[in-house]
Amino acid sequence: MMDAFAAYIKTITALTIFSALANILLPEGKYRRYAELVLGVMVLGAVLQPLLRLLGT
């Protein structure tokens, strides 16, 4: 149980750091907004994944 929780926290941390670095490196413009949207959806999906497993969907 604790191993799964540790892996979950590591995944969330890695995605958040990757998202922050990508935001820093991307130039201003409309593609940056799309990249922020995609990265935000990825982080949100990773955060909600255990809840969705509990609900059985």
Short mmCIF file of C-alpha atoms in Angstrom, two decimals:
data_model
loop_
_atom_site.label_atom_id
_atom_site.label_comp_id
_atom_site.label_asym_id
_atom_site.label_seq_id
_atom_site.Cartn_x
_atom_site.Cartn_y
_atom_site.Cartn_z
CA MET A 1 0.00 0.00 0.00
CA MET A 2 2.74 2.44 0.92
CA ASP A 3 4.71 1.53 -2.20
CA ALA A 4 1.74 2.42 -4.40
CA PHE A 5 1.28 5.70 -2.55
CA ALA A 6 4.97 6.55 -2.93
CA ALA A 7 4.80 5.80 -6.65
CA TYR A 8 1.70 8.00 -6.93
CA ILE A 9 3.44 10.92 -5.22
CA LYS A 10 6.54 10.48 -7.40
CA THR A 11 4.41 10.51 -10.55
CA ILE A 12 2.56 13.67 -9.52
CA THR A 13 5.83 15.37 -8.57
CA ALA A 14 7.55 14.43 -11.83
CA LEU A 15 4.62 15.62 -13.95
CA THR A 16 4.43 18.89 -12.05
CA ILE A 17 8.16 19.55 -12.46
CA PHE A 18 8.01 18.64 -16.16
CA SER A 19 5.03 20.95 -16.62
CA ALA A 20 6.79 23.85 -14.90
CA LEU A 21 9.95 23.38 -16.97
CA ALA A 22 7.96 23.18 -20.19
CA ASN A 23 6.18 26.44 -19.29
CA ILE A 24 9.50 28.13 -18.68
CA LEU A 25 11.03 26.94 -21.96
CA LEU A 26 8.08 27.57 -24.29
CA PRO A 27 7.94 30.93 -26.05
CA GLU A 28 4.96 33.23 -25.62
CA GLY A 29 2.14 32.72 -28.06
CA LYS A 30 -0.82 30.56 -28.85
CA TYR A 31 1.15 27.29 -28.83
CA ARG A 32 2.16 27.92 -25.23
CA ARG A 33 -1.52 28.08 -24.26
CA TYR A 34 -2.18 24.74 -25.95
CA ALA A 35 0.84 23.18 -24.26
CA GLU A 36 -0.32 24.48 -20.87
CA LEU A 37 -3.74 22.97 -21.49
CA VAL A 38 -2.31 19.57 -22.44
CA LEU A 39 0.09 19.51 -19.50
CA GLY A 40 -2.67 20.57 -17.13
CA VAL A 41 -4.92 17.77 -18.35
CA MET A 42 -2.07 15.29 -17.87
CA VAL A 43 -1.51 16.41 -14.27
CA LEU A 44 -5.24 16.37 -13.58
CA GLY A 45 -5.55 12.87 -15.02
CA ALA A 46 -2.68 11.63 -12.85
CA VAL A 47 -4.24 13.18 -9.75
CA LEU A 48 -7.67 11.68 -10.45
CA GLN A 49 -6.43 8.23 -11.47
CA PRO A 50 -6.67 6.60 -7.99
CA LEU A 51 -10.16 8.04 -7.46
CA LEU A 52 -11.32 6.66 -10.79
CA ARG A 53 -9.93 3.24 -9.89
CA LEU A 54 -11.87 3.29 -6.62
CA LEU A 55 -15.07 4.15 -8.43
CA GLY A 56 -14.53 1.31 -10.88
CA THR A 57 -14.55 3.30 -14.10
#
